[in-house]
Tab-separated table of C-alpha atoms in Angstrom:
chain	number	residue	atom	x	y	z
A	6	MET	CA	131.805	96.184	114.918
A	7	PHE	CA	130.319	97.711	111.781
A	8	SER	CA	126.616	98.571	112.121
A	9	GLY	CA	124.105	100.561	110.140
A	10	ALA	CA	121.086	100.519	107.902
A	11	GLN	CA	119.891	101.116	104.384
A	12	ILE	CA	116.616	103.011	104.811
A	13	SER	CA	113.961	104.301	102.422
A	14	LEU	CA	110.973	106.532	103.096
A	15	TYR	CA	107.874	106.110	100.915
A	16	PRO	CA	105.187	108.814	101.229
A	17	MET	CA	102.194	107.744	99.118
A	18	THR	CA	101.472	111.199	97.704
A	19	ASP	CA	102.189	113.265	94.582
A	20	ASP	CA	104.270	115.469	96.911
A	21	PHE	CA	106.514	112.618	98.084
A	22	VAL	CA	109.643	114.697	97.495
A	23	GLY	CA	108.244	117.486	99.672
A	24	VAL	CA	107.335	115.107	102.502
A	25	ILE	CA	110.793	113.501	102.433
A	26	LEU	CA	112.636	116.839	102.314
A	27	GLY	CA	110.381	118.187	105.061
A	28	ALA	CA	111.239	115.260	107.359
A	29	LEU	CA	115.019	115.306	106.873
A	30	GLY	CA	115.519	118.004	109.521
A	31	ALA	CA	114.631	115.339	112.101
A	32	LEU	CA	118.036	113.774	111.407
A	33	ASP	CA	119.936	116.973	112.312
A	34	PRO	CA	120.543	116.081	116.006
A	35	TYR	CA	122.156	112.816	114.902
A	36	ARG	CA	124.255	113.967	111.945
A	37	ASP	CA	127.569	114.194	113.815
A	38	LYS	CA	127.125	110.626	115.115
A	39	LEU	CA	126.235	109.010	111.774
A	40	ARG	CA	127.755	108.632	108.338
A	41	ILE	CA	124.954	109.347	105.851
A	42	GLU	CA	124.989	108.633	102.092
A	43	THR	CA	121.959	108.855	99.782
A	44	ASP	CA	121.210	107.485	96.326
A	45	ASP	CA	117.983	106.969	94.385
A	46	ILE	CA	117.062	103.709	96.182
A	47	SER	CA	118.000	104.273	99.820
A	48	THR	CA	119.938	106.238	102.396
A	49	LEU	CA	122.827	104.590	104.220
A	50	LEU	CA	123.139	105.323	107.929
A	51	VAL	CA	126.352	104.043	109.547
A	52	GLY	CA	126.536	104.286	113.331
A	53	PRO	CA	125.799	102.489	116.600
A	54	PRO	CA	122.343	101.093	117.436
A	55	GLU	CA	121.663	103.693	120.156
A	56	VAL	CA	121.865	106.416	117.486
A	57	LEU	CA	120.385	104.487	114.524
A	58	PHE	CA	117.039	103.590	116.084
A	59	PRO	CA	116.184	107.039	117.537
A	60	ALA	CA	117.256	108.638	114.239
A	61	MET	CA	114.971	106.329	112.213
A	62	ARG	CA	112.155	106.905	114.719
A	63	ASP	CA	112.390	110.702	114.545
A	64	LEU	CA	112.656	110.697	110.742
A	65	PHE	CA	109.565	108.526	110.429
A	66	VAL	CA	107.537	110.469	113.006
A	67	ALA	CA	108.351	113.697	111.143
A	68	ALA	CA	107.203	112.208	107.824
A	69	ALA	CA	104.042	110.708	109.345
A	70	ALA	CA	103.140	114.139	110.775
A	71	SER	CA	102.332	115.106	107.161
A	72	GLY	CA	99.175	113.018	107.582
A	73	LYS	CA	99.991	111.151	104.369
A	74	HIS	CA	100.278	107.373	104.249
A	75	CYS	CA	104.018	106.837	104.819
A	76	VAL	CA	106.188	103.730	105.002
A	77	LEU	CA	109.788	103.378	106.173
A	78	SER	CA	111.621	100.287	104.944
A	79	ALA	CA	114.992	99.391	106.470
A	80	ALA	CA	117.664	96.708	106.135
A	81	ILE	CA	119.596	96.966	109.416
A	82	SER	CA	122.834	95.064	109.973
A	83	ARG	CA	125.574	94.507	112.532
A	84	GLY	CA	128.684	92.369	112.551
A	85	CYS	CA	128.770	91.441	108.849
A	86	PRO	CA	132.178	89.776	108.391
A	87	GLY	CA	132.484	91.439	104.977
A	88	GLU	CA	132.204	95.010	106.285
A	89	PRO	CA	135.203	97.033	107.540
A	90	ASP	CA	135.214	98.173	111.171
A	91	ASP	CA	134.515	101.880	111.689
A	92	PRO	CA	135.151	103.965	114.850
A	93	ILE	CA	131.804	105.787	114.417
A	94	CYS	CA	130.053	102.470	115.205
A	95	ARG	CA	131.648	101.978	118.638
A	96	SER	CA	128.974	100.960	121.133
A	97	ASP	CA	128.468	99.205	124.450
A	98	ALA	CA	125.075	97.979	123.221
A	99	VAL	CA	126.543	95.089	121.252
A	100	GLY	CA	129.729	93.045	121.130
A	101	GLY	CA	129.813	91.618	124.650
A	102	PRO	CA	129.539	87.977	125.705
A	103	VAL	CA	126.185	86.263	125.281
A	104	GLY	CA	124.373	85.902	128.617
A	105	PRO	CA	121.455	83.555	129.372
A	106	LEU	CA	118.439	84.133	127.113
A	107	SER	CA	116.095	84.709	130.074
A	108	LEU	CA	118.218	87.596	131.381
A	109	ARG	CA	118.424	89.157	127.918
A	110	LYS	CA	114.644	88.984	127.535
A	111	ASP	CA	114.137	90.635	130.937
A	112	ALA	CA	116.593	93.413	130.086
A	113	ALA	CA	114.860	94.015	126.736
A	114	ILE	CA	111.408	94.237	128.372
A	115	ALA	CA	112.736	96.694	130.972
A	116	ALA	CA	114.328	98.876	128.284
A	117	VAL	CA	111.082	99.133	126.275
A	118	ARG	CA	109.200	100.246	129.414
A	119	GLU	CA	111.540	103.271	129.594
A	120	ALA	CA	110.999	104.274	125.957
A	121	ASP	CA	110.138	107.874	125.078
A	122	VAL	CA	106.532	108.548	124.016
A	123	THR	CA	106.156	110.272	120.631
A	124	GLY	CA	102.357	110.438	120.237
A	125	GLN	CA	102.607	108.831	116.767
A	126	PRO	CA	100.946	105.404	116.408
A	127	VAL	CA	102.628	103.037	113.963
A	128	ALA	CA	102.203	99.511	112.596
A	129	VAL	CA	105.377	97.505	112.043
A	130	GLN	CA	106.419	94.132	110.773
A	131	PHE	CA	109.930	92.802	110.881
A	132	SER	CA	112.129	89.738	110.659
A	133	LEU	CA	115.259	88.996	112.709
A	134	TYR	CA	118.009	87.059	110.936
A	135	VAL	CA	120.922	85.536	112.887
A	136	MET	CA	123.785	84.166	110.792
A	137	GLY	CA	126.924	82.115	111.299
A	138	THR	CA	125.513	79.828	114.010
A	139	GLY	CA	123.678	76.520	114.008
A	140	ASP	CA	121.241	77.569	116.755
A	141	HIS	CA	119.766	80.649	115.095
A	142	MET	CA	116.178	79.515	115.719
A	143	ASP	CA	116.749	79.460	119.507
A	144	GLU	CA	117.671	83.141	119.313
A	145	ILE	CA	114.722	83.927	117.034
A	146	TYR	CA	112.258	82.103	119.303
A	147	GLY	CA	113.785	83.895	122.289
A	148	CYS	CA	113.245	87.207	120.551
A	149	ILE	CA	109.619	86.333	119.688
A	150	ASP	CA	109.034	85.481	123.347
A	151	PHE	CA	110.386	88.929	124.259
A	152	LEU	CA	108.132	90.561	121.642
A	153	LYS	CA	105.067	88.912	123.180
A	154	GLN	CA	105.930	90.587	126.492
A	155	SER	CA	106.993	93.936	124.981
A	156	GLY	CA	103.571	95.607	125.202
A	157	VAL	CA	103.563	96.332	121.435
A	158	PHE	CA	103.175	92.794	120.038
A	159	ASP	CA	100.338	92.542	117.530
A	160	ARG	CA	100.599	89.074	115.992
A	161	SER	CA	102.822	86.571	114.225
A	162	LYS	CA	102.714	86.332	110.438
A	163	HIS	CA	104.531	84.045	108.068
A	164	PHE	CA	108.200	85.151	107.914
A	165	CYS	CA	107.784	88.062	110.348
A	166	SER	CA	106.196	89.518	113.484
A	167	ARG	CA	103.789	92.455	113.657
A	168	LEU	CA	104.003	95.199	116.281
A	169	ARG	CA	101.796	98.186	116.889
A	170	GLY	CA	101.779	101.086	119.295
A	171	ASP	CA	103.542	104.375	119.890
A	172	ALA	CA	106.580	104.873	117.666
A	173	GLY	CA	108.714	105.330	120.809
A	174	ALA	CA	107.987	101.880	122.242
A	175	VAL	CA	107.988	100.209	118.825
A	176	PHE	CA	111.420	101.527	117.743
A	177	SER	CA	112.778	100.711	121.220
A	178	THR	CA	111.490	97.140	120.730
A	179	LEU	CA	113.268	96.933	117.354
A	180	ASN	CA	116.465	98.238	118.992
A	181	GLU	CA	116.289	95.566	121.705
A	182	ALA	CA	115.569	92.797	119.183
A	183	PHE	CA	118.614	93.893	117.179
A	184	CYS	CA	121.074	94.211	120.081
A	185	ARG	CA	120.136	91.430	122.512
A	186	PHE	CA	119.489	88.426	120.256
A	187	GLY	CA	122.134	86.592	118.286
A	188	PRO	CA	125.781	86.507	119.384
A	189	GLY	CA	127.088	89.845	120.675
A	190	ALA	CA	129.785	89.895	118.022
A	191	GLY	CA	127.712	87.960	115.490
A	192	HIS	CA	126.187	88.825	112.123
A	193	VAL	CA	122.597	89.910	112.793
A	194	THR	CA	120.161	91.738	110.513
A	195	LEU	CA	116.599	93.074	110.644
A	196	ASP	CA	114.221	93.521	107.707
A	197	VAL	CA	111.790	96.218	108.918
A	198	THR	CA	108.631	97.870	107.524
A	199	VAL	CA	107.017	100.749	109.463
A	200	SER	CA	103.633	102.139	108.373
A	201	ALA	CA	101.432	105.072	109.443
A	202	ASN	CA	98.215	106.667	108.187
A	203	SER	CA	97.227	103.659	106.067
A	204	PRO	CA	93.670	103.972	104.731
A	205	THR	CA	93.237	100.225	105.271
A	206	ALA	CA	94.705	99.989	108.788
A	207	ILE	CA	93.085	97.231	110.833
B	27	MET	CA	109.854	73.094	101.973
B	28	PHE	CA	107.819	76.173	102.860
B	29	SER	CA	108.584	79.176	100.642
B	30	GLY	CA	107.000	82.531	99.987
B	31	ALA	CA	107.206	86.276	100.422
B	32	GLN	CA	105.696	89.217	102.212
B	33	ILE	CA	105.468	91.923	99.522
B	34	SER	CA	104.362	95.556	99.508
B	35	LEU	CA	103.836	97.910	96.588
B	36	TYR	CA	104.413	101.632	97.150
B	37	PRO	CA	103.241	103.982	94.354
B	38	MET	CA	104.369	107.519	95.266
B	39	THR	CA	101.145	109.224	94.155
B	40	ASP	CA	97.872	110.495	95.647
B	41	ASP	CA	96.230	107.716	93.609
B	42	PHE	CA	98.303	104.920	95.195
B	43	VAL	CA	95.186	102.820	95.807
B	44	GLY	CA	94.240	103.100	92.127
B	45	VAL	CA	97.720	102.111	90.937
B	46	ILE	CA	97.786	99.096	93.271
B	47	LEU	CA	94.285	97.944	92.334
B	48	GLY	CA	95.094	98.490	88.647
B	49	ALA	CA	98.167	96.256	88.887
B	50	LEU	CA	96.586	93.348	90.762
B	51	GLY	CA	95.231	91.772	87.568
B	52	ALA	CA	98.827	90.864	86.719
B	53	LEU	CA	98.646	88.234	89.470
B	54	ASP	CA	95.652	86.477	87.868
B	55	PRO	CA	97.690	83.903	85.866
B	56	TYR	CA	99.388	82.824	89.098
B	57	ARG	CA	96.474	82.763	91.523
B	58	ASP	CA	95.840	79.006	91.396
B	59	LYS	CA	99.516	78.320	92.146
B	60	LEU	CA	99.835	80.711	95.106
B	61	ARG	CA	98.184	81.240	98.466
B	62	ILE	CA	97.581	84.999	98.777
B	63	GLU	CA	96.617	86.922	101.948
B	64	THR	CA	96.592	90.724	102.291
B	65	ASP	CA	96.581	93.069	105.274
B	66	ASP	CA	97.382	96.782	105.653
B	67	ILE	CA	101.186	96.255	105.705
B	68	SER	CA	101.854	93.566	103.094
B	69	THR	CA	100.565	90.738	100.936
B	70	LEU	CA	101.664	87.192	101.658
B	71	LEU	CA	102.464	85.004	98.664
B	72	VAL	CA	103.044	81.323	99.474
B	73	GLY	CA	104.309	79.148	96.632
B	74	PRO	CA	107.411	77.825	94.881
B	75	PRO	CA	110.180	80.145	93.597
B	76	GLU	CA	109.363	79.511	89.917
B	77	VAL	CA	105.918	81.045	90.532
B	78	LEU	CA	106.852	83.681	93.128
B	79	PHE	CA	109.443	85.553	91.083
B	80	PRO	CA	107.464	85.838	87.817
B	81	ALA	CA	104.386	86.864	89.832
B	82	MET	CA	106.316	89.639	91.616
B	83	ARG	CA	107.868	90.713	88.305
B	84	ASP	CA	104.534	90.979	86.496
B	85	LEU	CA	102.877	92.789	89.409
B	86	PHE	CA	105.697	95.340	89.534
B	87	VAL	CA	105.839	95.853	85.768
B	88	ALA	CA	102.080	96.483	85.739
B	89	ALA	CA	102.381	99.079	88.518
B	90	ALA	CA	105.402	100.776	86.900
B	91	ALA	CA	103.427	101.098	83.649
B	92	SER	CA	101.433	103.813	85.446
B	93	GLY	CA	104.503	106.015	84.973
B	94	LYS	CA	104.452	106.882	88.675
B	95	HIS	CA	107.476	106.345	90.900
B	96	CYS	CA	106.806	102.835	92.291
B	97	VAL	CA	108.694	100.620	94.723
B	98	LEU	CA	108.182	96.937	95.530
B	99	SER	CA	109.598	95.760	98.847
B	100	ALA	CA	109.752	92.038	99.586
B	101	ALA	CA	110.906	89.711	102.364
B	102	ILE	CA	111.340	86.361	100.599
B	103	SER	CA	111.998	83.150	102.543
B	104	ARG	CA	112.515	79.426	102.078
B	105	GLY	CA	113.198	76.609	104.494
B	106	CYS	CA	112.431	78.449	107.745
B	107	PRO	CA	112.402	75.678	110.391
B	108	GLY	CA	109.502	77.418	112.140
B	109	GLU	CA	107.152	77.300	109.138
B	110	PRO	CA	104.886	74.311	108.351
B	111	ASP	CA	105.412	72.465	105.079
B	112	ASP	CA	102.779	73.142	102.415
B	113	PRO	CA	102.108	71.108	99.229
B	114	ILE	CA	101.595	74.325	97.199
B	115	CYS	CA	105.340	75.049	97.669
B	116	ARG	CA	106.572	71.810	96.034
B	117	SER	CA	109.434	72.614	93.662
B	118	ASP	CA	112.420	71.068	91.968
B	119	ALA	CA	114.193	74.449	92.136
B	120	VAL	CA	115.271	74.006	95.748
B	121	GLY	CA	115.775	71.199	98.248
B	122	GLY	CA	118.383	69.108	96.437
B	123	PRO	CA	121.950	68.402	97.497
B	124	VAL	CA	124.444	71.268	97.381
B	125	GLY	CA	126.771	70.953	94.374
B	126	PRO	CA	130.089	72.780	93.875
B	127	LEU	CA	129.761	76.566	93.989
B	128	SER	CA	131.335	77.006	90.523
B	129	LEU	CA	128.683	74.803	88.896
B	130	ARG	CA	125.890	76.633	90.687
B	131	LYS	CA	127.241	79.993	89.512
B	132	ASP	CA	127.430	78.754	85.916
B	133	ALA	CA	123.866	77.419	86.067
B	134	ALA	CA	122.624	80.724	87.502
B	135	ILE	CA	124.330	82.767	84.754
B	136	ALA	CA	122.870	80.482	82.061
B	137	ALA	CA	119.366	80.823	83.531
B	138	VAL	CA	119.503	84.639	83.526
B	139	ARG	CA	120.531	84.622	79.843
B	140	GLU	CA	117.235	82.871	79.057
B	141	ALA	CA	115.101	85.392	80.968
B	142	ASP	CA	112.025	86.928	79.340
B	143	VAL	CA	112.326	90.585	78.274
B	144	THR	CA	109.627	92.887	79.697
B	145	GLY	CA	110.698	96.297	78.344
B	146	GLN	CA	110.533	97.801	81.852
B	147	PRO	CA	113.860	99.047	83.270
B	148	VAL	CA	114.235	98.722	87.044
B	149	ALA	CA	116.781	99.471	89.763
B	150	VAL	CA	117.089	96.899	92.543
B	151	GLN	CA	119.023	96.385	95.717
B	152	PHE	CA	118.904	93.257	97.806
B	153	SER	CA	120.599	91.230	100.515
B	154	LEU	CA	120.932	87.445	100.690
B	155	TYR	CA	120.835	85.904	104.158
B	156	VAL	CA	121.858	82.274	104.734
B	157	MET	CA	121.121	80.859	108.188
B	158	GLY	CA	121.925	77.758	110.197
B	159	THR	CA	125.449	77.273	108.856
B	160	GLY	CA	128.887	78.486	109.898
B	161	ASP	CA	130.000	79.147	106.302
B	162	HIS	CA	127.274	81.584	105.268
B	163	MET	CA	129.776	84.127	103.951
B	164	ASP	CA	131.155	81.605	101.421
B	165	GLU	CA	127.671	81.298	99.955
B	166	ILE	CA	127.144	85.079	100.013
B	167	TYR	CA	130.484	85.749	98.312
B	168	GLY	CA	129.660	83.040	95.760
B	169	CYS	CA	126.375	84.748	95.040
B	170	ILE	CA	128.052	88.160	94.658
B	171	ASP	CA	130.478	86.606	92.188
B	172	PHE	CA	127.478	85.315	90.203
B	173	LEU	CA	125.850	88.768	90.340
B	174	LYS	CA	128.964	90.345	88.835
B	175	GLN	CA	128.596	88.005	85.840
B	176	SER	CA	124.803	88.249	85.596
B	177	GLY	CA	124.729	91.162	83.154
B	178	VAL	CA	122.579	93.268	85.519
B	179	PHE	CA	125.116	93.994	88.278
B	180	ASP	CA	125.327	97.698	89.104
B	181	ARG	CA	127.515	97.965	92.208
B	182	SER	CA	128.073	96.802	95.775
B	183	LYS	CA	126.771	98.912	98.654
B	184	HIS	CA	127.052	98.430	102.381
B	185	PHE	CA	124.751	95.544	103.400
B	186	CYS	CA	123.446	94.884	99.873
B	187	SER	CA	124.087	94.671	96.117
B	188	ARG	CA	122.562	96.880	93.428
B	189	LEU	CA	121.255	95.553	90.107
B	190	ARG	CA	119.798	97.372	87.132
B	191	GLY	CA	118.357	96.374	83.804
B	192	ASP	CA	115.221	94.911	82.330
B	193	ALA	CA	112.796	93.599	84.941
B	194	GLY	CA	112.930	90.177	83.261
B	195	ALA	CA	116.674	89.673	83.760
B	196	VAL	CA	116.671	91.337	87.167
B	197	PHE	CA	113.881	89.183	88.659
B	198	SER	CA	115.512	86.105	87.100
B	199	THR	CA	118.750	87.081	88.857
B	200	LEU	CA	116.904	87.394	92.177
B	201	ASN	CA	115.329	83.974	91.581
B	202	GLU	CA	118.741	82.402	90.947
B	203	ALA	CA	120.295	84.087	94.004
B	204	PHE	CA	117.450	82.712	96.131
B	205	CYS	CA	117.488	79.127	94.825
B	206	ARG	CA	121.151	78.345	94.155
B	207	PHE	CA	122.980	79.797	97.157
B	208	GLY	CA	122.751	78.449	100.681
B	209	PRO	CA	121.959	74.800	101.419
B	210	GLY	CA	119.233	73.318	99.213
B	211	ALA	CA	117.116	72.491	102.248
B	212	GLY	CA	118.439	75.404	104.301
B	213	HIS	CA	116.894	78.579	105.685
B	214	VAL	CA	117.561	81.330	103.143
B	215	THR	CA	115.962	84.777	102.840
B	216	LEU	CA	116.183	87.825	100.566
B	217	ASP	CA	115.455	91.445	101.525
B	218	VAL	CA	114.574	93.090	98.172
B	219	THR	CA	113.763	96.649	97.027
B	220	VAL	CA	112.719	97.238	93.378
B	221	SER	CA	112.330	100.791	92.059
B	222	ALA	CA	111.102	102.347	88.794
B	223	ASN	CA	110.415	105.876	87.530
B	224	SER	CA	112.424	107.551	90.312
B	225	PRO	CA	112.907	111.287	89.658
B	226	THR	CA	116.429	110.982	91.105
B	227	ALA	CA	117.514	107.844	89.243
B	228	ILE	CA	121.256	107.826	88.575
């Protein structure tokens, strides 16, 4: 199954190029497990979820360590019928049969409890989109129920859910939302915004 | 049908607050036709597509006039079954029966030809997500075919399509993609990134 993300990093500073270049080293441990292509709008990461989410987390934590207001925006996708399969995406995290929603929620909650701690607080909002099925709202409501028990749920907003907490637990929560909801082999996407050091944080 | 967007404006400058505050006046002509709520991550705009897209266009053009590298990120949604209906969203642009794809493409192309010219060049990438149906890829491929005839198509990327051109034609193209593809009363979303003044523009 093809999986990956188009990501962009926005440091709100005159030295945005310096902050971005300074953070890129955080991707080094993941480079042999990802295909990476950059243009002027975004950077493509192709690879399995268990590499994608830690790579995005470490990149963002490195940028946020600049102390500048930074945002990471990501369009994350798996199982798009229009994308070619790619061996680099092979993963046990997705693709299996769909078990009962209650078991998937429990497994997601347990996984977030084991998340690494980074020391970087973040605020996130994201939307989960499940395509190709008539019951997509059941999966979305199931995911929201998981979020409320994740320990990083902030509040619901129109079109999205807000999370806040340590970047470790928050990116783990995004990973679980992406992998455990929607059909295992289905077309699922996330629209994610991650923010740190905002002068108007509430 | 409930429709709206969560939007964020990212000026890559130390004076990002000044650029944002300086651009907000561009929303004034639309304020009585939108519900607007802001927090530290995004601003919610609730209203019909024919107000949403010009409002986002004018806000972005005003910010880009600063000359700073600016990005607008938006999660745009209509017809989410979990959202309450709202009279402010009433529109003839969506909600009707679904006609043949070829007629919808022709109507979309004709609408973009009539778009206002702003004088501000932009680069955009976006994804169209159609939910609640088994044939979502037919609608997505139909939309991509329209994009290729829109006059602002740049190229396909993994997970998204790139556009470039005057902000008027580009935002009109986004409007058409949002309103004419997917069921009229269906759950349809866009994940949009708009960029101007990038030092690495290609």
